[in-house]
Amino acid sequence: MPRPLVPFSQYVLKLHSRCDLACDHCYVYEHADTSWRGKPRAAPEAVLARTAERIAEHARAHGLTAVHVVLHGGEPLLAGRAAVGRAAELLRAALPAGCALDLRIHTNGVQLDESWCDLFASHGIRVGISLDGDRVANDRHRRFADGRSSHGRVLAAVALLRRPEYRDLYAGLLCTVDVENDPVAVVDALVALEPPRIDFLLPHATWDQPPKRPAGMGETPYADWLLAAHGRWTELGRPVPVRTFDSIHRTLRGRSSLTESLGLDPSDLVVVDTDGSFEQADSLKTAYDGAPATGFDVFAHALDEVARHPGMVARQSGLAGLAEQCRACPVVRSCGGGLYAHRYRGDGTGFLNPSVYCGDLLRLITTVRDRTAPATAVPAQQARELTETQWEELAEGYGAESTVRALAAAQLGLTRRLVAAVGAGSPGWELLGSLDERDGAALDAVLAHPYARAWAVRRLREEPGADPDALAGLAAAAALRAGRAFELPLPVRDGAVHLPTLGRVLVVDADAEETVLTGDAEGFTVAGVRVGPDTPGDARWQPVRRVALAGGWTPALEDTDPQRDSHQWPVAGRLDDEEWPAWAGALREAWELIGRDLPGYAPGLRAGLSTITPLRSGPEGRDVSAAARQAFGAVGIARPGTAPILALLLVHEFQHVKLGAVLDFHDLFDRAEARLFHAPWRPDPRPLEGLFQGTYAHLAVTEFWATRVLAYDGLAGGPAEHARVQLATWRGHTARAVEVLAGSGALTALGTRFAEGMAAAVEPWLAVPVGPAAEAAARAESERNLAAFRARAASGVGAG
C-alpha cells in the first residue's frame, strides 16, 4: 500500500455530537453543514475500539513516536465518565511500544467537577477550556439555550484546574475573536486565569458567508483587534504563550507554525465522528453541507486510504496548493493562505482563493514583524537550540561542528525569508515553490550559498547590481541539483548565464539579455552549450571548483558568482590554470596546519565555511581578507605568500562569520548604543559592534601566534622573534579590548557572558614568555594607537 504524503499524527475523536450550550458562533451547529443531525449522539464502544486499532495500525506502519488525540464533540463530557475513561483505556492499550499518547479533551467546562478531574488525572487527560474573555465578552455568544450566562460555570471549572492537585491537567484556553469585544479586557481576563497557553481563533467564515465587519471599524478590524491584544500581551511581559502570536514569530523566522491556520506546514489531522466516519477538519463545516466528508470510516478503511483522499492531499500541498495571489505574497510563508476553510467560495473556485481574512492577516503579520524585528534578539525557541556547552564554546571563540551547524540552520531560515520577501512573483518563483514542496534538500543547498542571501539583501535595499531576475538562476540551480526536467528563461548578465553553486555559461551573443535553459535528469542545455556527464567539455562552461581537503571538507573556490563582490576588497577574476592549483595547494597546507595547531577552530570551519572567494592583492601586494555580514559561510582572501598566513586569515575571518550569525538573532549589547570606543589595534574610535567583532576575531589571531611561538621555542631571531612580537601585541590588544567591552555598561547578560568567555580564552596565552624585546615592541604600538585615538576623540573625528 502506498505511503501517504504525510502520516496522520493528530486526531480529533468525537465522543458526543450534541452540546449543552447554544453558542451562536459554533461551526458545528450554526454553519452550512447539517450532518450532525444524522449522527449518533454518543460514539459506541465499537467505534472507540476500532478507532484505537486504526490509530495504532497507522503508528506502526509509519514508525510514529507519538500521536495526539483530542476528545471532542459537541460537548464530550455529555458522553459520560465511563465512555471517556474507556476511550482513554482503548487508545493507550492499542498503541505500539515506543509510541507515546498525548491525550486531551476540549470542553466548554460547564459540567466539569472534581470527579471529572479525578478521572482525567487517572487517565492522563489534559483539559482545554473554551472561554471568550471576561463576562461581557463570553456572554456575547457562549450562553445556554435559555439565554443564561455560562461564564460563572466556566470560571469555576478553570478554578478547579488551577488547584495544585489538578494543575498538571490544565492545557489552556481557547478564545474566539469578536471585534466588538474589548481586546485589552479579554487579554487581561484570560491572563488572570494563568493558563499554560491561550489560543485566539478567528470566527469561521467564507467568501459566501463573510465575517462581520462593523461600520466604523476600518478595513481590517480583525487585525486591529489582534494587534491590540498583541500589544497588551507584550506590555504584560508575554506572561503566557499565545499560539497565534508565537506562530507568527516562528514562521517569520523560517520555523514551523503551531497552528493549521498559519504557515505552510502540511496538515496531519483527521477527525473521527461518533458514527466512526473519517472526516476532514471540523472547520470545513462552515463551507458547505458535507464539506468535511471523506466517504471513509474506521470499520472499512485504513488511515493510509484517508490520507490519499483529494481533500486531505489538498491540505498537505503547501505553497503549490495556494491561489496565485497567495503564492506571490511576501508573507505567504507566515500566512500560509490562512485556514483552509476560510478560502472557500461557491463560484466554482472552491478553496483556491485567498483567505476571506486576507487583508487582516497581511496587516497582522507585517505589523508584528515590524514591531518585533528591530528589538528582538532571538525567539526563545531558537535560544534553546544552543546548549549551555555550545554557548560556552562560542563565548571562548570556538564552536564544535554541531554548534556551527545550528548557526547555519538559523542563517538558512533567514535567507529563506529574505528570498521570499524579494522574489515573490519573479521569474522562477513558481519553480522555486515547487522545489520547496518536493525537493527541499536541493533548494536548501542553493539557498545556503552565501551569496544567495547577499543578493536578497541587496534587492531588499534596492542596491545597484541586485538583478531582480536573478531568482531564476537560483531556481534553475536547485532544479538541476534535484534532477528535475524543466525549461526556464534566464537572464544574461556580463555576457554569462549564472547558476549559483554550479557555475556560469559564457554567452557568445554579447547583446543577449535572456536565454532559455532546458534541464533534465542528465544535465542542461543553455545558449548552445550542453553540460552533462556524457557530453564533451565546452570552454564556455565554467563550473564552480571545489578543493577536496582532509576530513571531508570541500570548500568552493568561488570565482563565478556575480554577488561575490560583497566583501570590502575587489574580487579576483576566474582563476587560470596556474592560479587554481596554487590556491588548492595552499589550502591543503593551511588546513593541515589548522588541524594540527588550531584544533579548536577546525570543526567549526569544516561545518560552516563553504566558500572561499579569491580577492585581488591589496596595495603593494599586502595581504587582505574580509568577511561579509550578509554572506554567512563565505570569506574573501587574496592568496598570501605562505600557508601559515592563509591559515591565520581563514580562522580570523571565520570568527567574524560566526559572530555575525550570533548577532543576527541575539543581542550581545544595546543596539542603541551610539558611543565610540577605543580598539587597541586601531588609532580611530570604533562603534561597539566593531569593537566586539574585532575582539572576537583576534582571539583566533592570538592563539595562532601563540602556537607559532611555542613551535619556535628556544630559537632566536628571524621568524621566532617576529612571532613573539605578534603574540605580545595581539594578546595585549585583545585582553585590553575585552576590558573595554566589559566596562562599557552596554552589554546584555549574554554579551557579558561572551566577554567573560573571551577573557578566559586569552588568559592562557598571557603566560607564554616572549621576552622583554617583544613586550617593549608591543607596548610601543599600543601606546601609539592609544595616543592617536585620544587625539582623534578630542578633535571629534569619528570612526574610519
PDB file of C-alpha atoms in Angstrom, residues 397-405 549-550 552-555 587 590-595 598-612 632-635 637 646-658 700:
ATOM      1  CA  GLY A 397      35.872  31.767  20.380  1.00  0.00           C
ATOM      2  CA  TYR A 398      35.398  28.176  19.278  1.00  0.00           C
ATOM      3  CA  GLY A 399      32.397  26.153  18.118  1.00  0.00           C
ATOM      4  CA  ALA A 400      32.069  22.419  17.557  1.00  0.00           C
ATOM      5  CA  GLU A 401      30.530  21.063  14.378  1.00  0.00           C
ATOM      6  CA  SER A 402      27.054  20.813  15.933  1.00  0.00           C
ATOM      7  CA  THR A 403      27.294  24.377  17.243  1.00  0.00           C
ATOM      8  CA  VAL A 404      28.194  25.898  13.894  1.00  0.00           C
ATOM      9  CA  ARG A 405      25.602  23.770  12.119  1.00  0.00           C
ATOM     10  CA  LEU A 549      40.669  18.526   1.893  1.00  0.00           C
ATOM     11  CA  ALA A 550      41.379  16.013   4.635  1.00  0.00           C
ATOM     12  CA  GLY A 552      35.827  15.556   4.119  1.00  0.00           C
ATOM     13  CA  TRP A 553      35.932  19.362   3.860  1.00  0.00           C
ATOM     14  CA  THR A 554      35.373  20.519   0.279  1.00  0.00           C
ATOM     15  CA  PRO A 555      35.142  24.315   0.205  1.00  0.00           C
ATOM     16  CA  LEU A 587      44.550  25.460   1.087  1.00  0.00           C
ATOM     17  CA  ALA A 590      46.767  25.664   5.565  1.00  0.00           C
ATOM     18  CA  TRP A 591      44.092  23.127   6.527  1.00  0.00           C
ATOM     19  CA  GLU A 592      46.733  20.663   7.711  1.00  0.00           C
ATOM     20  CA  LEU A 593      48.247  23.402   9.887  1.00  0.00           C
ATOM     21  CA  ILE A 594      44.853  24.376  11.337  1.00  0.00           C
ATOM     22  CA  GLY A 595      44.089  20.781  12.223  1.00  0.00           C
ATOM     23  CA  LEU A 598      44.391  25.196  15.987  1.00  0.00           C
ATOM     24  CA  PRO A 599      42.200  22.131  16.590  1.00  0.00           C
ATOM     25  CA  GLY A 600      39.560  24.148  18.467  1.00  0.00           C
ATOM     26  CA  TYR A 601      38.731  26.065  15.286  1.00  0.00           C
ATOM     27  CA  ALA A 602      38.873  23.219  12.749  1.00  0.00           C
ATOM     28  CA  PRO A 603      35.436  21.602  13.344  1.00  0.00           C
ATOM     29  CA  GLY A 604      33.606  24.907  13.030  1.00  0.00           C
ATOM     30  CA  LEU A 605      35.431  25.803   9.827  1.00  0.00           C
ATOM     31  CA  ARG A 606      34.613  22.446   8.293  1.00  0.00           C
ATOM     32  CA  ALA A 607      30.938  22.740   9.280  1.00  0.00           C
ATOM     33  CA  GLY A 608      30.325  26.365   8.380  1.00  0.00           C
ATOM     34  CA  LEU A 609      32.827  27.709   5.855  1.00  0.00           C
ATOM     35  CA  SER A 610      31.553  26.562   2.460  1.00  0.00           C
ATOM     36  CA  THR A 611      33.029  29.221   0.208  1.00  0.00           C
ATOM     37  CA  ILE A 612      36.375  30.964  -0.221  1.00  0.00           C
ATOM     38  CA  PHE A 632      27.277  33.601   6.030  1.00  0.00           C
ATOM     39  CA  GLY A 633      29.625  30.764   5.086  1.00  0.00           C
ATOM     40  CA  ALA A 634      31.990  32.794   2.892  1.00  0.00           C
ATOM     41  CA  VAL A 635      35.268  34.598   3.384  1.00  0.00           C
ATOM     42  CA  ILE A 637      41.020  36.252   0.779  1.00  0.00           C
ATOM     43  CA  LEU A 646      46.472  31.625   4.841  1.00  0.00           C
ATOM     44  CA  ALA A 647      45.555  29.537   7.903  1.00  0.00           C
ATOM     45  CA  LEU A 648      45.573  32.696  10.027  1.00  0.00           C
ATOM     46  CA  LEU A 649      43.336  34.565   7.596  1.00  0.00           C
ATOM     47  CA  LEU A 650      40.868  31.672   7.407  1.00  0.00           C
ATOM     48  CA  VAL A 651      40.363  31.365  11.173  1.00  0.00           C
ATOM     49  CA  HIS A 652      40.407  35.145  11.654  1.00  0.00           C
ATOM     50  CA  GLU A 653      37.689  35.859   9.075  1.00  0.00           C
ATOM     51  CA  PHE A 654      35.542  32.914  10.095  1.00  0.00           C
ATOM     52  CA  GLN A 655      35.393  34.411  13.591  1.00  0.00           C
ATOM     53  CA  HIS A 656      33.599  37.380  12.014  1.00  0.00           C
ATOM     54  CA  VAL A 657      31.260  34.979  10.192  1.00  0.00           C
ATOM     55  CA  LYS A 658      30.317  33.156  13.411  1.00  0.00           C
ATOM     56  CA  ALA A 700      41.972  33.325  16.875  1.00  0.00           C
TER      57      ALA A 700
END
